[in-house]
Coordinates of C-alpha atoms in Angstrom, one line a residue:
M745 CA -14.5 -32.2 -41.6
M746 CA -13.2 -34.1 -38.6
D747 CA -14.7 -33.2 -35.2
I748 CA -11.9 -33.3 -32.5
H749 CA -14.1 -32.4 -29.5
G750 CA -13.4 -34.9 -26.9
K751 CA -10.0 -35.9 -28.5
R752 CA -6.6 -35.3 -27.0
V753 CA -5.4 -31.8 -27.6
A754 CA -1.6 -31.3 -27.0
V755 CA 0.0 -28.0 -26.1
V756 CA 3.6 -28.2 -27.5
V757 CA 6.1 -25.5 -26.5
A758 CA 9.5 -25.1 -28.0
G759 CA 12.7 -24.1 -26.2
A760 CA 13.3 -20.4 -26.0
G761 CA 15.5 -19.3 -23.0
A762 CA 14.7 -15.7 -22.1
R763 CA 12.2 -15.7 -25.0
G764 CA 9.9 -17.8 -22.9
G765 CA 7.9 -14.7 -22.1
Y766 CA 6.8 -14.6 -25.7
E767 CA 5.5 -18.2 -25.4
A768 CA 3.8 -17.5 -22.1
G769 CA 2.1 -14.5 -23.7
A770 CA 0.9 -16.6 -26.7
L771 CA -0.3 -19.4 -24.5
S772 CA -2.2 -16.8 -22.3
V773 CA -4.4 -16.3 -25.3
L774 CA -4.4 -19.7 -26.9
V775 CA -5.3 -21.8 -23.9
P776 CA -8.3 -19.7 -22.8
R777 CA -9.5 -19.6 -26.4
L778 CA -9.2 -23.4 -26.7
R779 CA -11.0 -24.0 -23.4
A780 CA -13.8 -21.5 -24.4
A781 CA -14.2 -23.4 -27.7
G782 CA -14.5 -26.8 -25.8
Y783 CA -11.0 -28.0 -26.6
E784 CA -9.6 -28.8 -23.1
P785 CA -5.8 -29.4 -23.4
T786 CA -5.0 -32.7 -21.8
L787 CA -1.3 -33.0 -22.9
Y788 CA 1.4 -30.5 -22.2
V789 CA 4.8 -31.1 -23.8
G790 CA 7.8 -28.7 -23.7
T791 CA 11.5 -28.3 -24.0
S792 CA 13.7 -25.9 -22.0
A793 CA 11.8 -22.7 -21.3
G794 CA 8.9 -24.4 -23.1
A795 CA 9.1 -27.1 -20.5
I796 CA 8.7 -24.5 -17.8
N797 CA 5.7 -23.0 -19.6
A798 CA 4.1 -26.4 -20.2
T799 CA 4.5 -27.4 -16.6
L800 CA 3.2 -24.1 -15.3
F801 CA 0.0 -24.2 -17.4
A802 CA -0.6 -27.8 -16.3
T803 CA 0.0 -26.8 -12.7
F804 CA -2.8 -24.2 -12.9
A805 CA -5.1 -26.2 -15.2
D806 CA -7.7 -26.6 -12.4
L807 CA -8.3 -22.8 -12.4
P808 CA -10.6 -20.9 -14.7
A809 CA -8.8 -20.3 -18.0
A810 CA -8.2 -16.5 -17.5
E811 CA -6.8 -17.1 -14.0
Q812 CA -4.7 -19.9 -15.2
A813 CA -3.1 -17.6 -17.8
D814 CA -2.7 -14.7 -15.4
R815 CA -0.9 -16.9 -12.8
V816 CA 1.7 -17.9 -15.4
L817 CA 2.2 -14.4 -16.7
K818 CA 2.6 -13.0 -13.2
L819 CA 5.5 -15.4 -12.7
W820 CA 7.2 -14.4 -16.0
R821 CA 6.7 -10.7 -15.4
G822 CA 8.5 -11.0 -12.1
I823 CA 11.6 -12.7 -13.5
S824 CA 14.9 -10.8 -13.6
V825 CA 18.5 -12.0 -14.3
A826 CA 19.0 -12.3 -10.5
D827 CA 16.4 -15.1 -10.5
I828 CA 18.4 -17.1 -13.1
Y829 CA 22.0 -17.0 -12.1
R830 CA 24.3 -15.5 -9.5
S831 CA 26.5 -12.5 -10.5
P832 CA 29.6 -13.7 -12.5
I833 CA 31.5 -11.1 -10.5
F834 CA 31.2 -13.3 -7.4
T835 CA 31.4 -16.7 -9.2
F836 CA 34.3 -15.8 -11.5
P837 CA 37.1 -16.8 -9.1
A838 CA 35.8 -20.3 -8.8
V839 CA 35.2 -20.6 -12.5
A840 CA 38.8 -19.3 -13.2
A841 CA 40.2 -21.8 -10.7
Q842 CA 38.4 -24.7 -12.3
F843 CA 39.6 -23.6 -15.7
V844 CA 43.2 -23.4 -14.6
G845 CA 43.0 -26.6 -12.7
E846 CA 41.7 -28.5 -15.7
L847 CA 44.3 -26.8 -17.9
V848 CA 47.2 -28.1 -15.7
R849 CA 45.5 -31.5 -15.2
V850 CA 44.7 -31.3 -11.5
P851 CA 43.1 -34.6 -10.7
G852 CA 39.3 -34.3 -10.2
V853 CA 39.1 -30.7 -11.3
R854 CA 36.9 -29.9 -14.3
L855 CA 35.2 -26.8 -15.6
T856 CA 31.6 -28.0 -16.4
H857 CA 29.7 -24.7 -16.6
L858 CA 30.2 -21.0 -16.5
L859 CA 27.2 -19.7 -14.4
D860 CA 25.8 -20.6 -11.0
T861 CA 22.1 -21.3 -11.5
A862 CA 21.2 -21.7 -7.8
P863 CA 18.7 -18.9 -8.1
L864 CA 16.9 -20.7 -11.0
K865 CA 16.7 -23.9 -9.0
K866 CA 15.2 -22.0 -6.0
M867 CA 12.7 -20.2 -8.2
A868 CA 11.6 -23.4 -9.9
Q869 CA 11.1 -25.2 -6.6
E870 CA 9.0 -22.3 -5.3
S871 CA 7.0 -21.6 -8.5
I872 CA 6.1 -25.1 -9.5
D873 CA 3.5 -26.4 -7.1
I874 CA 4.3 -30.1 -7.4
D875 CA 1.4 -31.3 -5.3
R876 CA -1.0 -29.3 -7.3
L877 CA 0.5 -30.5 -10.6
H878 CA 0.2 -34.2 -9.5
Q879 CA -3.4 -33.6 -8.4
N880 CA -4.2 -32.2 -11.9
I881 CA -2.6 -35.1 -13.5
R882 CA -4.7 -37.5 -11.5
E883 CA -8.0 -35.7 -11.4
K884 CA -8.0 -34.0 -14.8
G885 CA -6.3 -36.8 -16.6
L886 CA -3.4 -34.6 -17.8
T887 CA -0.2 -35.8 -19.3
V888 CA 2.9 -33.6 -18.7
A889 CA 6.1 -34.3 -20.6
V890 CA 9.5 -32.4 -20.7
V891 CA 12.4 -33.2 -22.9
A892 CA 16.1 -33.3 -21.8
T893 CA 19.3 -34.6 -23.3
S894 CA 21.1 -37.4 -21.6
G895 CA 24.7 -36.7 -20.8
A896 CA 25.3 -40.5 -20.7
N897 CA 24.4 -41.3 -24.4
N898 CA 23.3 -37.9 -26.0
R899 CA 19.8 -39.3 -26.6
S900 CA 16.7 -37.2 -26.1
V901 CA 14.8 -38.3 -23.0
V902 CA 11.2 -37.5 -22.5
F903 CA 10.2 -37.5 -18.8
V904 CA 6.4 -38.3 -18.8
D905 CA 4.0 -38.0 -15.9
R906 CA 0.6 -39.4 -16.5
R907 CA -2.1 -41.3 -14.7
D908 CA -1.0 -44.5 -13.0
G909 CA -1.3 -47.6 -15.1
V910 CA -0.9 -45.7 -18.5
S911 CA 2.3 -46.9 -20.1
V912 CA 4.8 -44.6 -21.9
P913 CA 5.7 -45.1 -25.6
L914 CA 8.6 -47.4 -26.5
S915 CA 11.9 -45.9 -27.4
D916 CA 12.3 -44.4 -30.9
D917 CA 15.7 -45.3 -32.2
E918 CA 15.2 -43.3 -35.5
R919 CA 15.2 -39.9 -33.8
P920 CA 16.6 -41.2 -31.1
I921 CA 14.1 -40.7 -28.2
D922 CA 13.6 -42.5 -25.0
Y923 CA 10.5 -42.2 -22.8
L924 CA 10.6 -42.5 -19.1
G925 CA 7.6 -42.6 -16.8
V926 CA 8.3 -40.4 -13.7
E927 CA 6.6 -38.5 -11.0
M928 CA 7.4 -35.0 -12.3
R929 CA 9.6 -32.9 -10.1
A930 CA 11.4 -29.6 -10.4
E931 CA 14.6 -31.3 -11.3
H932 CA 13.1 -32.8 -14.5
V933 CA 12.0 -29.3 -15.6
L934 CA 15.4 -27.9 -14.7
A935 CA 17.2 -30.6 -16.6
S936 CA 15.2 -29.7 -19.7
A937 CA 16.4 -26.1 -19.3
A938 CA 20.1 -26.7 -18.6
I939 CA 21.8 -24.6 -21.3
P940 CA 25.0 -26.5 -22.2
A941 CA 28.3 -24.9 -21.1
L942 CA 26.5 -22.0 -19.4
F943 CA 24.3 -23.9 -16.9
P944 CA 25.3 -26.9 -15.0
A945 CA 24.0 -30.3 -16.0
V946 CA 21.2 -31.5 -13.7
P947 CA 21.5 -34.9 -11.9
V948 CA 18.4 -37.0 -12.0
Q949 CA 18.1 -40.3 -10.1
M950 CA 16.8 -43.0 -12.4
Q951 CA 14.5 -45.9 -11.4
S952 CA 17.5 -48.2 -11.2
G953 CA 19.0 -45.9 -8.6
T954 CA 21.8 -44.6 -10.8
I955 CA 22.4 -40.9 -11.2
V956 CA 22.4 -39.5 -14.8
E957 CA 23.4 -35.9 -15.7
F958 CA 21.0 -34.2 -18.1
L959 CA 21.3 -31.1 -20.4
D960 CA 18.9 -28.9 -22.3
G961 CA 16.5 -30.9 -24.4
G962 CA 16.8 -28.3 -27.2
L963 CA 20.2 -29.9 -28.2
R964 CA 18.3 -32.6 -30.1
L965 CA 14.6 -31.9 -29.8
N966 CA 13.7 -28.3 -29.4
A967 CA 10.1 -28.5 -30.6
P968 CA 8.8 -31.8 -29.3
L969 CA 6.1 -32.5 -31.9
K970 CA 7.1 -36.2 -32.2
P971 CA 6.7 -36.9 -28.5
A972 CA 3.3 -35.3 -28.5
L973 CA 2.2 -37.5 -31.3
S974 CA 3.7 -40.6 -29.7
L975 CA 1.8 -39.7 -26.5
G976 CA -1.5 -39.9 -28.3
A977 CA -2.2 -36.3 -29.4
D978 CA -5.1 -35.9 -31.9
A979 CA -4.5 -32.2 -32.4
L980 CA -1.5 -29.9 -31.7
V981 CA -1.2 -26.3 -30.5
V982 CA 2.4 -25.4 -31.2
V983 CA 4.1 -22.3 -29.9
A984 CA 7.7 -21.3 -30.8
T985 CA 9.8 -18.1 -31.0
H986 CA 10.5 -18.5 -34.8
P987 CA 8.2 -18.6 -37.7
M988 CA 7.0 -21.7 -39.4
H989 CA 6.9 -20.1 -42.9
E990 CA 9.4 -17.5 -44.0
T991 CA 10.6 -16.6 -47.5
V992 CA 14.2 -15.4 -47.6
A993 CA 15.3 -14.0 -51.0
M994 CA 18.5 -15.5 -52.3
S995 CA 21.3 -12.9 -52.7
E996 CA 24.5 -13.2 -54.7
A997 CA 25.9 -9.9 -53.4
S998 CA 29.3 -10.1 -51.9
G999 CA 29.8 -8.9 -48.4
P1000 CA 32.1 -9.3 -45.4
P1001 CA 32.6 -12.9 -44.1
P1002 CA 30.3 -14.0 -41.3
D1003 CA 31.6 -13.2 -37.9
V1004 CA 31.2 -15.5 -34.8
D1005 CA 27.8 -14.0 -34.0
D1006 CA 26.5 -14.8 -37.5
I1007 CA 27.8 -18.3 -37.3
L1008 CA 26.3 -19.0 -33.9
V1009 CA 22.9 -17.6 -35.1
Q1010 CA 23.0 -19.9 -38.1
F1011 CA 23.9 -22.8 -35.7
L1012 CA 20.9 -21.9 -33.5
D1013 CA 18.7 -22.0 -36.6
I1014 CA 19.9 -25.5 -37.5
V1015 CA 19.4 -26.8 -33.9
L1016 CA 16.3 -24.9 -32.9
V1017 CA 14.3 -24.1 -36.0
D1018 CA 15.0 -26.2 -39.0
R1019 CA 13.9 -29.5 -37.5
M1020 CA 10.6 -27.9 -36.2
V1021 CA 9.8 -26.5 -39.7
E1022 CA 10.6 -29.9 -41.3
D1023 CA 8.4 -31.7 -38.8
L1024 CA 5.5 -29.3 -39.4
R1025 CA 5.8 -29.6 -43.2
V1026 CA 5.8 -33.4 -42.9
L1027 CA 2.7 -33.1 -40.8
D1028 CA 1.1 -31.0 -43.6
K1029 CA 1.9 -33.6 -46.2
V1030 CA 0.5 -36.4 -44.1
N1031 CA -2.7 -34.4 -43.4
A1032 CA -3.1 -33.8 -47.2
L1033 CA -2.9 -37.5 -47.8
V1034 CA -4.8 -39.0 -44.9
P1035 CA -8.6 -38.7 -44.7
A1036 CA -9.8 -36.5 -41.8
Q1037 CA -12.2 -39.1 -40.5
E1038 CA -10.1 -42.2 -40.2
P1039 CA -6.4 -43.1 -40.0
A1040 CA -4.6 -44.6 -42.9
V1041 CA -2.3 -47.7 -42.8
T1042 CA 1.0 -47.5 -44.7
A1043 CA 2.6 -50.4 -46.6
S1044 CA 4.8 -51.0 -43.6
G1045 CA 1.7 -51.3 -41.4
R1046 CA 2.2 -48.0 -39.6
R1047 CA -1.0 -46.1 -38.8
R1048 CA -1.1 -42.4 -39.8
K1049 CA -3.9 -40.1 -38.9
N1050 CA -4.9 -36.5 -39.8
I1051 CA -3.5 -34.2 -37.1
P1052 CA -5.0 -30.7 -37.0
Y1053 CA -2.8 -28.1 -35.6
V1054 CA -2.5 -24.4 -34.7
F1055 CA 0.9 -22.7 -34.9
V1056 CA 1.9 -19.4 -33.3
G1057 CA 5.2 -17.7 -33.7
P1058 CA 6.7 -14.4 -34.8
Q1059 CA 6.3 -13.6 -38.5
R1060 CA 10.1 -13.2 -38.9
R1061 CA 13.1 -14.9 -37.3
E1062 CA 14.7 -11.6 -36.3
T1063 CA 11.7 -10.2 -34.5
L1064 CA 12.7 -11.0 -30.9
G1065 CA 16.3 -10.3 -31.5
H1066 CA 15.5 -6.8 -32.8
L1067 CA 13.1 -6.3 -29.8
A1068 CA 15.9 -7.1 -27.4
M1069 CA 18.3 -4.7 -29.2
D1070 CA 15.8 -1.9 -29.1
I1071 CA 15.3 -2.3 -25.4
L1072 CA 19.1 -2.6 -24.8
R1073 CA 19.7 0.7 -26.7
T1074 CA 16.8 2.9 -25.6
H1075 CA 16.2 2.2 -21.9
P1076 CA 18.9 3.4 -19.5
R1077 CA 19.1 1.9 -16.0
H1078 CA 18.9 4.3 -13.1
S1079 CA 16.5 2.8 -10.6
G1080 CA 17.0 0.3 -7.7
G1081 CA 19.7 -0.4 -5.2
L1082 CA 23.3 -0.9 -5.9
L1083 CA 23.1 -4.6 -6.3
H1084 CA 20.1 -4.3 -8.7
R1085 CA 22.0 -1.8 -10.8
L1086 CA 25.1 -4.0 -10.8
R1087 CA 23.1 -6.9 -12.2
E1088 CA 21.5 -4.8 -14.9
L1089 CA 24.9 -3.4 -15.8
E1090 CA 26.1 -7.0 -16.2
L1091 CA 23.1 -7.8 -18.4
D1092 CA 23.7 -4.8 -20.6
V1093 CA 27.4 -5.7 -21.0
M1094 CA 26.5 -9.2 -22.0
G1095 CA 23.9 -7.8 -24.4
H1096 CA 26.4 -5.6 -26.1
L1097 CA 29.0 -8.4 -26.3
L1098 CA 26.5 -10.8 -27.9
A1099 CA 24.5 -8.3 -30.0
G1100 CA 26.4 -8.8 -33.3
D1101 CA 26.1 -6.5 -36.3
G1102 CA 24.5 -8.6 -39.0
P1103 CA 20.8 -8.7 -40.1
R1104 CA 19.9 -11.0 -37.2
R1105 CA 21.6 -8.7 -34.6
G1106 CA 20.4 -9.3 -31.1
D1107 CA 19.2 -12.8 -32.0
L1108 CA 21.8 -14.7 -29.9
M1109 CA 21.7 -12.3 -26.9
S1110 CA 17.9 -12.5 -26.8
F1111 CA 18.0 -16.1 -25.6
L1112 CA 19.9 -14.9 -22.5
Y1113 CA 18.5 -11.4 -22.1
F1114 CA 16.6 -11.9 -18.8
D1115 CA 15.5 -8.3 -18.6
R1116 CA 12.1 -7.5 -17.2
E1117 CA 11.3 -5.0 -19.9
F1118 CA 12.3 -7.4 -22.6
I1119 CA 10.2 -10.2 -21.0
A1120 CA 7.2 -7.8 -20.6
E1121 CA 7.4 -6.6 -24.3
S1122 CA 7.8 -10.3 -25.4
I1123 CA 4.7 -11.3 -23.5
E1124 CA 2.7 -8.6 -25.3
L1125 CA 4.1 -9.6 -28.7
G1126 CA 3.1 -13.2 -28.0
R1127 CA -0.4 -12.2 -27.1
R1128 CA -0.7 -10.0 -30.2
D1129 CA 0.5 -12.9 -32.5
A1130 CA -1.9 -15.3 -30.9
N1131 CA -4.8 -12.9 -31.1
E1132 CA -4.0 -12.4 -34.8
A1133 CA -4.3 -16.2 -35.3
F1134 CA -7.9 -16.0 -34.1
A1135 CA -8.8 -12.8 -35.8
G1136 CA -12.3 -12.9 -37.3
L1137 CA -13.3 -16.1 -35.6
A1138 CA -16.2 -16.7 -33.3
P1139 CA -15.4 -17.6 -29.6
N1140 CA -16.2 -21.2 -30.3
E1141 CA -13.9 -21.4 -33.4
V1142 CA -10.3 -22.5 -33.6
P1143 CA -8.1 -22.0 -36.7
W1144 CA -7.1 -25.6 -37.1
C1145 CA -4.7 -26.3 -40.0
R1146 CA -5.4 -29.7 -41.7
T1147 CA -3.6 -29.4 -45.0

């Protein structure tokens, strides 16, 4: 059996929106267990909320493992909707004016987004200690990569920060993915998390001096397994908010036609889940064919190697959606000042509007449900699922999947 001690272990974190608390909870167990077993992660790759989590864990990688995890969880537990976007009550007039202006073709007027994410920008700049992150990249040999989608050509762009002199991979036109070496800043992470239509695109200055607008990386590459492998990972630790394996019984029973919520949930599955599951299954097939000790060379000359991995996600796709619905239904809001109660009322109204009534009710709204209680419960759920992955193992053992 292959020994990967001393090899490059990559932490790969999928996009998740408000579900990012689940991922932080899972990583708060996974990363300390990895480090205790002698597997020090040296590559952190993420998309959207996953980019935030990957960057935060890399930022605190110089700390003892337990403290590293606690620092990230403290940040997530303190998040509320007021930290993500301004109240639509105050921003609606500007949004309405832009909508009308574009409708009647006023020159230069366009409606590009619905929410003002100035609070998220402020929080990212305050929470991500860029100097500390860069120091860890230099001194600990870390690589940090976040995925965004270019508004110029719709390709996935992986912003990569690694030690000076280490080149980034060539572009992959099959996926399509471009790799750009950068000095990581908050704007790169924010670009990865710019939810289309809701959040504004994030301008990033390229090496040529041109400004390119970027959107959420989950549009094309929600679970960045391919970039992690291209960046030299020998083993993967993958965290997502959907399961890898799930059996859904086929039913021929007639029922009402799908409503808008059902259709949007199915669309999210296609964009966020199906490609990740496909990539992991391909990885399983490659691992079954390639010897553990040495890479194989295909007929085309491409080298393939056995990539052990650990995957943590909920057992069912509807788990986090149902959790959000339970909290929305059973926890009335009475505390805090007037503004605080107003923001919670807005959040509840949004939750009821997006809740849906199908078997995946709450799924859509859970991505935007920046409620402190939901985040706290999601963290504990992530910790539970990660602990279950290590159940029965000694402290120096990791449940690597190879086939």
